[in-house]
Amino acid sequence: MTQSFRLENVGLINRNKKLSFKFNGKVYYGYEGDTLASALIANGVHLVGRSFKYHRPRGFFGAGVDEPYAIVQLYRNGETEPNIKATEQELFEGLEATSVNCWPSVNFDIGAINNFLKIFLPAGFYYKTFMWPKSFWFKVYEPFIRKAAGLGVASTKHDKERYEHKYEYCDLLITGSGPSGLASAYAAAKNGARVILAEDKSRFGGTLLTSEVNIGNQSGKEWAESIISELKEMPNVTVKNRSQVFGYYDHNMLVMSERISDHLPKTKKFHPKQRLWYIRAKEVLISSGSIERPIVFGNNDTPGVMLSSAAKEYLKVYGVLVGKNPLIFTNNDSGYETAIEFYKNGINPIILDTRKDPKSEIVDEAKNLGINIKFSYVVVAAQGYKKVKSADIAKISEDKEQLGTIENIKCDCICVSGFWTPTIHLASQSGNKTKFKEDIDAFVPGTSKQNETTLGAANGNYTLEETLKNSFEAGHKLSKEITKNDNKVSFPNVIEKKSTVHDKFWCVPLPKGKNYKRFLDFQNDVAVSDIEIALKEGYRSIEHVKRYTTLGMATDQGKTSNLNGLQLVSKIENKVVPAVGHTTFRPPYTPVSIGAIVGREVGKHSKPTRKSPMHSWHEKNNAVFVDAGVWLRPRYYKQGNESLFEGSKREAKNVRTNVGVCDVTTLGKIDIKGPDAAELLNRVYTNAWLKLPVGKARYGVMLREDGIVMDDGTTTRISENHYHMTTTTAQAANVLSHLEYYLQLVWPELNVNVVSTTEQWAGAAIAGPKSRELLQKLFPKSDVSNEGLPFMGYMEGDLFGVKARIFRISFSGELAYEVNVESDNGYFMWEKIMEIGQEFKIQPYGTEALSTLRIEMGHVAGSELDGRTIPYDNSLEGLLSKKKDFIGKRSLNRKAFTAEDRQKIVGVVPLDKKTSIPEGSHLVKDSNAPLPNPKLGYISASCWSVEYDNPFSLAIVKDGKNMIGKKLFVMSPLKNKVIPVEIVSSHYVDPKGERVRS
Amino acid sequence: MLYIKCPHCGWRSQNEFSYGGDATVKRPKLGKEVTDQEWDDFVYNRKSLRGKHWELWQHLSGCRQWIKVERDTATHEIFKTLKASEEIS
Ligand SMILES: [Zn+2]
């Protein structure tokens, strides 16, 4: 079978370029300009998948974004993607697609048995059926649902495609390039406004491509082409096809997904696959048109039943017949346009019109052509399983309740037109209060909340002349307000056929003795009977009915089903539709790929990576890196096959015996200047700062207002009004914001400036008993003796021609210094330290050794200052000034903070001196106590003490001050460990702090 | 994403700012004796209003100034923005 449903010389496809593609393993041919759907229909393929719940055969219903069920799994360039609408996917050479929702195959589907077990799957079937027995869930229900449901399979491979994000600003964003979009864009562009015109499809023009109209002596299509080509030339206009504006967010921010490469066999080099646009528009013109709605009848989901407008589009745009023996079922004039198109191409359609005697130009035209029209007729049911073979039709009484004798007529497709539903999703997302428009039986936008205007069919206006007129005016008026220009464009002469009113008929009654499924929501398999059950069971709010039955949910968002669902609820409830109201439309209007949402922020680009100036040295010397916030820091420098444990132990031991050097560039640094700098520090830190002399450093702790420790660090007085503050790596940004908050809002009278200098300085901590000897060699001109540079002293030095800051501070608890040079000289400094340190057996050490050194000294860090502890808990109460007030002081006398048995930091050693203690473990009195076993505290940090060669941990324990010497148990249910331990002082090594002062 | 007019820089997107809570809360003066109630009101008790709300934002990825923003917490409408030094009227 080779494209036997393709017409010659009709359509906008490129017949010079034949493309081959595969569907469910079989090779077919189509043309450039086809969609997967149009190419399949051209080949006579109508069975594309199985329905979500009942696994009934499903074909094509629409021709674009409105398609509820022709969803396929796509294979492109070695990748696969689920949830692709065949009606939107453009054909390319080598495209491959398979059906979803069917197992083992689309032609023989085991799940279709659901169709005969309807009792098993009524409304709310998820809630009812899969509830019990509980043990069935994992073994029976879940695997069943997973295999049977879903709209395809996501790839588990890394997506190699590139996705980009773009931020854009414009005066007018226009969503849709049909008549209203083109007219308003043209008027606004001519008035000098910055315009973005977005079209979801590959071709611009919307309904102008398929309607028989004349604008300014051109066909609709020609007029659209001339406007678009003019717009494309204008510098103030951006015209985008394959671009769906899918979400309308706060403050006129809209998001658009541009499919740049999806229509190509392979993404071009340096091109993204898709681009997500964040557009901040001054005004938004919604010209999204309308979607034809179905009429509900028996078996209306059979492949071959489709929207009449879709049949016309397949014919006029793609030159494809959806059938050769078509039945047109309509309640309005639109169906006639489709019938006439069939007729013009040598096909004899039959029209069933639910109206008794409609009078209009187009009805007359069809009559004159001799088309077979049956008035007051309806389709009762489609017959045929995998494809429509015939239709049961009948005359319907004037009150639309009684069916006449059922007749069966042969047909191979049923094209349905139940009038038009404005696409109000974007307007509704923006917060617009929609209103019901009686004459079109649908909701239209009402009062705007944001700067949004809806035009044309999206606003319920279905005549071309009026639409163009309103759109030219709106484009002109809105642009004039922004640009203050007043360039008017002339209004073209419009010729269109006048149509008459539609019949407010939407659902064919069931004939006696028949129980046909009549579907409302094709994507979610919701039938009339499901809504009836939901209402019978007491669901009243439309939002509840939606959730219980899944009507209008998922990727479809009720595009074709919404109005008919409301009609049904209002009929049963005996309410008018506006009283029932519609459910909330939520973004995205159409599915957006996760890749597009994520953009370039994947893998290592998911956050910035910060490296110190010495990073390349670390790399060359086998550093194993660890993430410290956004920084990469050496964890240890691997020698041979050393493990982390062995390497860090070696490094820490070398600090205790010789000298080590650690890259501390990542520490937060804040430069503080001004006559009131000391006063600021005195208010921010808990201890006294007014008398710190120039050339001295001091350790400080800062609290939040609620008394919890925020951060700690040393601050050095560089000169009279100049201080250098350090913060922990993790809190650097927060501390700066904290200082700015107090300076700008609370104490603006303080004359102080603060600025981050973290990146400006490279830092090296030199620690160990031999550090002074090394320092002396690094700074031969400086006096770095214990008298010249005492503990907590500061001086400037000359490091072989490079200006350096030398601080005598220690985190490791050893005799230690920290040398800072300007970042550009960091590498030089590091190499000099390593070179000259050779004779002192220097070794670089990483964060793991750094942790070991600070833990066994009992110095607190992030794992203790975790946002839950006060100074007392960390044994920092000695730093609380009694003489002055400071941030958070008033909170410290809260009852819980002053309790006798308040938690406090302690040291923990396993009794066997061998078993390592997992961090996060709990401390209990009795390991065999019944659950829940009262918890006394938790292990905050663990290490292997290099000083004593046994495990040592820090813990925060209730009544810590009275716990020293007690025997407790550490329990880690996660690691399944119970370890008998002894509580000791947190200052495990050098409790008097003699080394740092030596 | 909100669009916030920084009084120093002009219109900027929300992702340049960080939120800082209720702007009407006044910190008691340092050294001043305050009751537990007054202190709790300053540190913890917030109204969590539905409707117009003066709040603090910091233009973190911009001028780093703390600003005051009058925003409707239900609709996100922003009525007014002020510099840190300007009093809420
Ligand atoms: Zn700013």
Short mmCIF file of C-alpha atoms in Angstrom, two decimals, chain A residues 366-632:
data_model
loop_
_atom_site.label_atom_id
_atom_site.label_comp_id
_atom_site.label_asym_id
_atom_site.label_seq_id
_atom_site.Cartn_x
_atom_site.Cartn_y
_atom_site.Cartn_z
CA ALA A 366 -23.70 22.14 -0.71
CA LYS A 367 -27.29 21.63 -1.84
CA ASN A 368 -26.48 23.08 -5.26
CA LEU A 369 -23.51 20.76 -5.62
CA GLY A 370 -25.90 17.88 -5.07
CA ILE A 371 -24.29 16.65 -1.85
CA ASN A 372 -26.47 14.16 0.04
CA ILE A 373 -27.66 16.05 3.17
CA LYS A 374 -29.88 14.49 5.82
CA PHE A 375 -31.38 17.09 8.15
CA SER A 376 -32.47 16.27 11.72
CA TYR A 377 -30.19 13.24 11.57
CA VAL A 378 -27.63 11.95 14.00
CA VAL A 379 -24.98 9.25 14.21
CA VAL A 380 -26.14 6.88 16.94
CA ALA A 381 -23.03 4.75 16.93
CA ALA A 382 -19.96 4.03 14.90
CA GLN A 383 -19.52 0.40 13.92
CA GLY A 384 -16.21 -1.34 13.31
CA TYR A 385 -13.53 -2.25 15.87
CA LYS A 386 -10.17 -1.16 14.53
CA LYS A 387 -11.61 1.20 11.92
CA VAL A 388 -15.02 2.67 11.16
CA LYS A 389 -16.88 0.36 8.74
CA SER A 390 -20.36 1.80 8.97
CA ALA A 391 -22.53 4.03 11.08
CA ASP A 392 -25.88 3.50 12.76
CA ILE A 393 -27.83 6.65 12.02
CA ALA A 394 -31.32 7.81 12.88
CA LYS A 395 -33.64 10.73 12.60
CA ILE A 396 -33.95 12.70 15.82
CA SER A 397 -37.06 14.36 17.20
CA GLU A 398 -37.27 18.09 17.50
CA ASP A 399 -36.81 17.95 21.30
CA LYS A 400 -33.67 15.83 20.60
CA GLU A 401 -34.85 13.09 22.95
CA GLN A 402 -36.34 10.49 20.59
CA LEU A 403 -34.51 8.52 17.95
CA GLY A 404 -36.24 7.26 14.83
CA THR A 405 -35.57 3.91 13.18
CA ILE A 406 -31.92 2.97 13.19
CA GLU A 407 -30.42 2.66 9.74
CA ASN A 408 -26.96 1.38 8.99
CA ILE A 409 -24.96 3.08 6.28
CA LYS A 410 -21.51 2.21 5.00
CA CYS A 411 -18.73 4.76 5.57
CA ASP A 412 -15.00 4.67 6.34
CA CYS A 413 -14.77 7.82 8.42
CA ILE A 414 -17.04 10.05 10.47
CA CYS A 415 -16.08 13.74 10.54
CA VAL A 416 -17.67 15.42 13.52
CA SER A 417 -18.35 19.08 14.11
CA GLY A 418 -20.00 20.16 17.34
CA PHE A 419 -19.14 23.85 16.97
CA TRP A 420 -16.13 25.68 18.36
CA THR A 421 -14.54 26.12 21.79
CA PRO A 422 -12.30 29.18 22.22
CA THR A 423 -8.83 28.30 23.46
CA ILE A 424 -8.83 30.29 26.68
CA HIS A 425 -6.10 28.39 28.52
CA LEU A 426 -3.56 31.23 28.52
CA ALA A 427 -6.12 33.86 29.50
CA SER A 428 -7.35 31.65 32.32
CA GLN A 429 -3.79 30.94 33.51
CA SER A 430 -3.18 34.69 33.71
CA GLY A 431 -5.98 35.02 36.24
CA ASN A 432 -8.64 36.23 33.85
CA LYS A 433 -12.17 35.75 35.16
CA THR A 434 -13.74 33.90 32.26
CA LYS A 435 -17.42 34.22 31.39
CA PHE A 436 -19.89 31.97 29.62
CA LYS A 437 -21.07 33.11 26.21
CA GLU A 438 -24.55 31.72 25.56
CA ASP A 439 -24.59 32.04 21.77
CA ILE A 440 -21.50 29.89 21.34
CA ASP A 441 -22.03 27.59 24.35
CA ALA A 442 -18.55 28.21 25.62
CA PHE A 443 -16.42 30.24 28.00
CA VAL A 444 -14.56 33.29 26.77
CA PRO A 445 -12.12 35.56 28.62
CA GLY A 446 -13.83 38.15 30.81
CA THR A 447 -12.12 40.67 33.07
CA SER A 448 -8.35 40.75 32.64
CA LYS A 449 -6.11 40.53 35.65
CA GLN A 450 -2.84 41.12 33.84
CA ASN A 451 -2.11 43.04 30.62
CA GLU A 452 -3.75 40.55 28.32
CA THR A 453 -6.24 40.91 25.48
CA THR A 454 -7.87 38.02 23.69
CA LEU A 455 -8.84 38.37 20.06
CA GLY A 456 -10.69 36.54 17.30
CA ALA A 457 -11.89 32.98 17.70
CA ALA A 458 -10.17 32.68 21.10
CA ASN A 459 -12.55 35.41 22.19
CA GLY A 460 -15.54 33.67 20.63
CA ASN A 461 -15.57 35.74 17.46
CA TYR A 462 -15.93 33.45 14.46
CA THR A 463 -16.30 35.89 11.56
CA LEU A 464 -13.16 36.86 9.70
CA GLU A 465 -14.05 40.43 8.92
CA GLU A 466 -14.81 41.34 12.52
CA THR A 467 -11.77 39.43 13.77
CA LEU A 468 -9.43 41.28 11.43
CA LYS A 469 -10.99 44.62 12.23
CA ASN A 470 -10.75 44.13 16.01
CA SER A 471 -7.23 42.80 15.71
CA PHE A 472 -5.91 45.65 13.60
CA GLU A 473 -7.46 48.04 16.09
CA ALA A 474 -6.10 46.24 19.15
CA GLY A 475 -2.61 46.04 17.67
CA HIS A 476 -2.69 49.72 16.87
CA LYS A 477 -4.17 50.88 20.16
CA LEU A 478 -1.89 48.84 22.43
CA SER A 479 1.25 49.74 20.50
CA LYS A 480 0.28 53.40 20.46
CA GLU A 481 0.15 53.44 24.25
CA ILE A 482 3.68 52.06 24.38
CA THR A 483 5.45 53.73 21.45
CA LYS A 484 3.31 56.90 21.23
CA ASN A 485 3.34 56.44 17.45
CA ASP A 486 0.14 56.70 15.46
CA ASN A 487 0.81 54.93 12.14
CA LYS A 488 -2.43 53.38 10.93
CA VAL A 489 -2.55 50.52 8.46
CA SER A 490 -5.34 50.35 5.90
CA PHE A 491 -8.00 47.73 6.41
CA PRO A 492 -8.29 45.20 3.56
CA ASN A 493 -11.51 44.18 1.87
CA VAL A 494 -12.74 40.81 3.20
CA ILE A 495 -14.95 38.28 1.44
CA GLU A 496 -16.23 35.30 3.45
CA LYS A 497 -19.32 33.14 3.52
CA LYS A 498 -21.87 34.16 6.16
CA SER A 499 -22.93 31.30 8.38
CA THR A 500 -26.07 30.72 10.37
CA VAL A 501 -26.54 29.66 14.01
CA HIS A 502 -25.44 26.31 15.28
CA ASP A 503 -27.64 23.75 17.01
CA LYS A 504 -26.94 23.50 20.75
CA PHE A 505 -26.89 19.77 20.49
CA TRP A 506 -23.94 17.87 21.84
CA CYS A 507 -24.87 14.32 22.89
CA VAL A 508 -26.81 11.64 21.04
CA PRO A 509 -29.13 9.67 23.34
CA LEU A 510 -28.59 5.93 23.63
CA PRO A 511 -31.03 3.82 21.62
CA LYS A 512 -33.16 1.38 23.63
CA GLY A 513 -31.35 -1.74 24.71
CA LYS A 514 -27.92 -0.48 23.70
CA ASN A 515 -25.13 0.41 26.05
CA TYR A 516 -22.54 1.98 23.77
CA LYS A 517 -19.59 3.70 25.34
CA ARG A 518 -19.90 7.39 24.60
CA PHE A 519 -16.61 9.13 25.30
CA LEU A 520 -16.14 12.64 26.57
CA ASP A 521 -12.44 12.64 27.31
CA PHE A 522 -10.57 10.55 24.78
CA GLN A 523 -7.16 10.81 26.36
CA ASN A 524 -8.24 9.71 29.82
CA ASP A 525 -10.98 7.33 28.67
CA VAL A 526 -13.81 9.09 30.47
CA ALA A 527 -17.25 8.19 29.16
CA VAL A 528 -20.69 9.63 29.81
CA SER A 529 -21.42 6.72 32.17
CA ASP A 530 -18.37 7.60 34.32
CA ILE A 531 -19.61 11.12 34.94
CA GLU A 532 -23.05 9.75 35.71
CA ILE A 533 -21.57 7.39 38.30
CA ALA A 534 -19.49 10.15 39.87
CA LEU A 535 -22.54 12.36 40.28
CA LYS A 536 -24.60 9.43 41.56
CA GLU A 537 -21.91 8.80 44.15
CA GLY A 538 -22.25 12.34 45.40
CA TYR A 539 -19.52 14.28 43.67
CA ARG A 540 -20.83 17.77 42.95
CA SER A 541 -17.99 20.28 42.48
CA ILE A 542 -16.63 20.11 38.95
CA GLU A 543 -13.11 20.07 40.43
CA HIS A 544 -13.98 16.90 42.37
CA VAL A 545 -15.67 15.27 39.38
CA LYS A 546 -12.53 16.02 37.39
CA ARG A 547 -10.26 14.33 39.90
CA TYR A 548 -12.53 11.37 40.53
CA THR A 549 -13.08 10.57 36.88
CA THR A 550 -9.82 12.12 35.46
CA LEU A 551 -11.90 14.20 33.04
CA GLY A 552 -9.82 16.99 31.50
CA MET A 553 -6.62 16.00 33.27
CA ALA A 554 -3.11 15.16 32.14
CA THR A 555 -1.46 16.43 29.00
CA ASP A 556 -4.75 17.05 27.21
CA GLN A 557 -6.03 19.63 29.72
CA GLY A 558 -9.56 19.14 28.37
CA LYS A 559 -8.91 20.65 24.96
CA THR A 560 -11.71 18.71 23.27
CA SER A 561 -13.52 17.31 26.30
CA ASN A 562 -14.02 20.23 28.63
CA LEU A 563 -17.24 21.74 27.35
CA ASN A 564 -19.08 18.49 26.73
CA GLY A 565 -18.19 17.33 30.25
CA LEU A 566 -19.67 20.53 31.66
CA GLN A 567 -22.77 20.15 29.50
CA LEU A 568 -23.32 16.69 30.92
CA VAL A 569 -22.85 17.74 34.55
CA SER A 570 -25.13 20.72 34.07
CA LYS A 571 -27.77 18.53 32.46
CA ILE A 572 -27.79 15.90 35.21
CA GLU A 573 -27.56 18.51 37.93
CA ASN A 574 -30.15 20.64 36.22
CA LYS A 575 -27.91 23.68 36.40
CA VAL A 576 -26.76 26.05 33.69
CA VAL A 577 -23.16 25.57 32.51
CA PRO A 578 -21.86 28.85 33.97
CA ALA A 579 -23.16 27.73 37.37
CA VAL A 580 -21.17 24.51 37.10
CA GLY A 581 -18.09 26.52 36.08
CA HIS A 582 -14.97 25.14 34.47
CA THR A 583 -11.98 23.56 36.14
CA THR A 584 -8.75 25.49 36.45
CA PHE A 585 -6.54 25.42 33.39
CA ARG A 586 -2.98 24.81 34.41
CA PRO A 587 0.27 25.32 32.58
CA PRO A 588 1.71 23.81 30.52
CA TYR A 589 -0.90 24.01 27.77
CA THR A 590 0.99 21.25 25.96
CA PRO A 591 3.66 18.89 27.29
CA VAL A 592 7.12 20.42 27.58
CA SER A 593 10.19 18.22 27.65
CA ILE A 594 12.09 17.99 30.90
CA GLY A 595 15.23 18.78 28.92
CA ALA A 596 13.83 22.15 27.86
CA ILE A 597 12.84 23.00 31.42
CA VAL A 598 16.27 22.10 32.76
CA GLY A 599 18.17 23.82 29.95
CA ARG A 600 21.96 23.91 30.20
CA GLU A 601 21.96 23.35 33.95
CA VAL A 602 22.72 19.65 33.81
CA GLY A 603 25.53 17.53 35.19
CA LYS A 604 28.43 19.63 36.34
CA HIS A 605 26.65 22.72 35.06
CA SER A 606 23.76 22.24 37.48
CA LYS A 607 25.64 24.66 39.71
CA PRO A 608 28.69 26.84 39.21
CA THR A 609 32.04 25.28 40.07
CA ARG A 610 34.47 27.47 41.98
CA LYS A 611 38.14 26.62 42.03
CA SER A 612 40.93 28.17 44.04
CA PRO A 613 43.95 29.68 42.24
CA MET A 614 45.93 26.62 43.38
CA HIS A 615 43.48 24.16 41.83
CA SER A 616 45.73 23.06 38.98
CA TRP A 617 48.55 22.32 41.48
CA HIS A 618 46.17 20.08 43.43
CA GLU A 619 45.16 18.32 40.24
CA LYS A 620 48.78 17.71 39.27
CA ASN A 621 49.45 16.27 42.71
CA ASN A 622 46.72 13.62 42.71
CA ALA A 623 44.21 15.49 44.82
CA VAL A 624 40.89 13.72 45.21
CA PHE A 625 38.32 16.53 45.20
CA VAL A 626 35.17 16.98 47.21
CA ASP A 627 32.28 19.42 46.74
CA ALA A 628 32.26 22.06 49.46
CA GLY A 629 29.23 24.14 48.57
CA VAL A 630 30.05 25.30 45.05
CA TRP A 631 33.78 24.95 45.66
CA LEU A 632 35.94 22.02 44.72
#
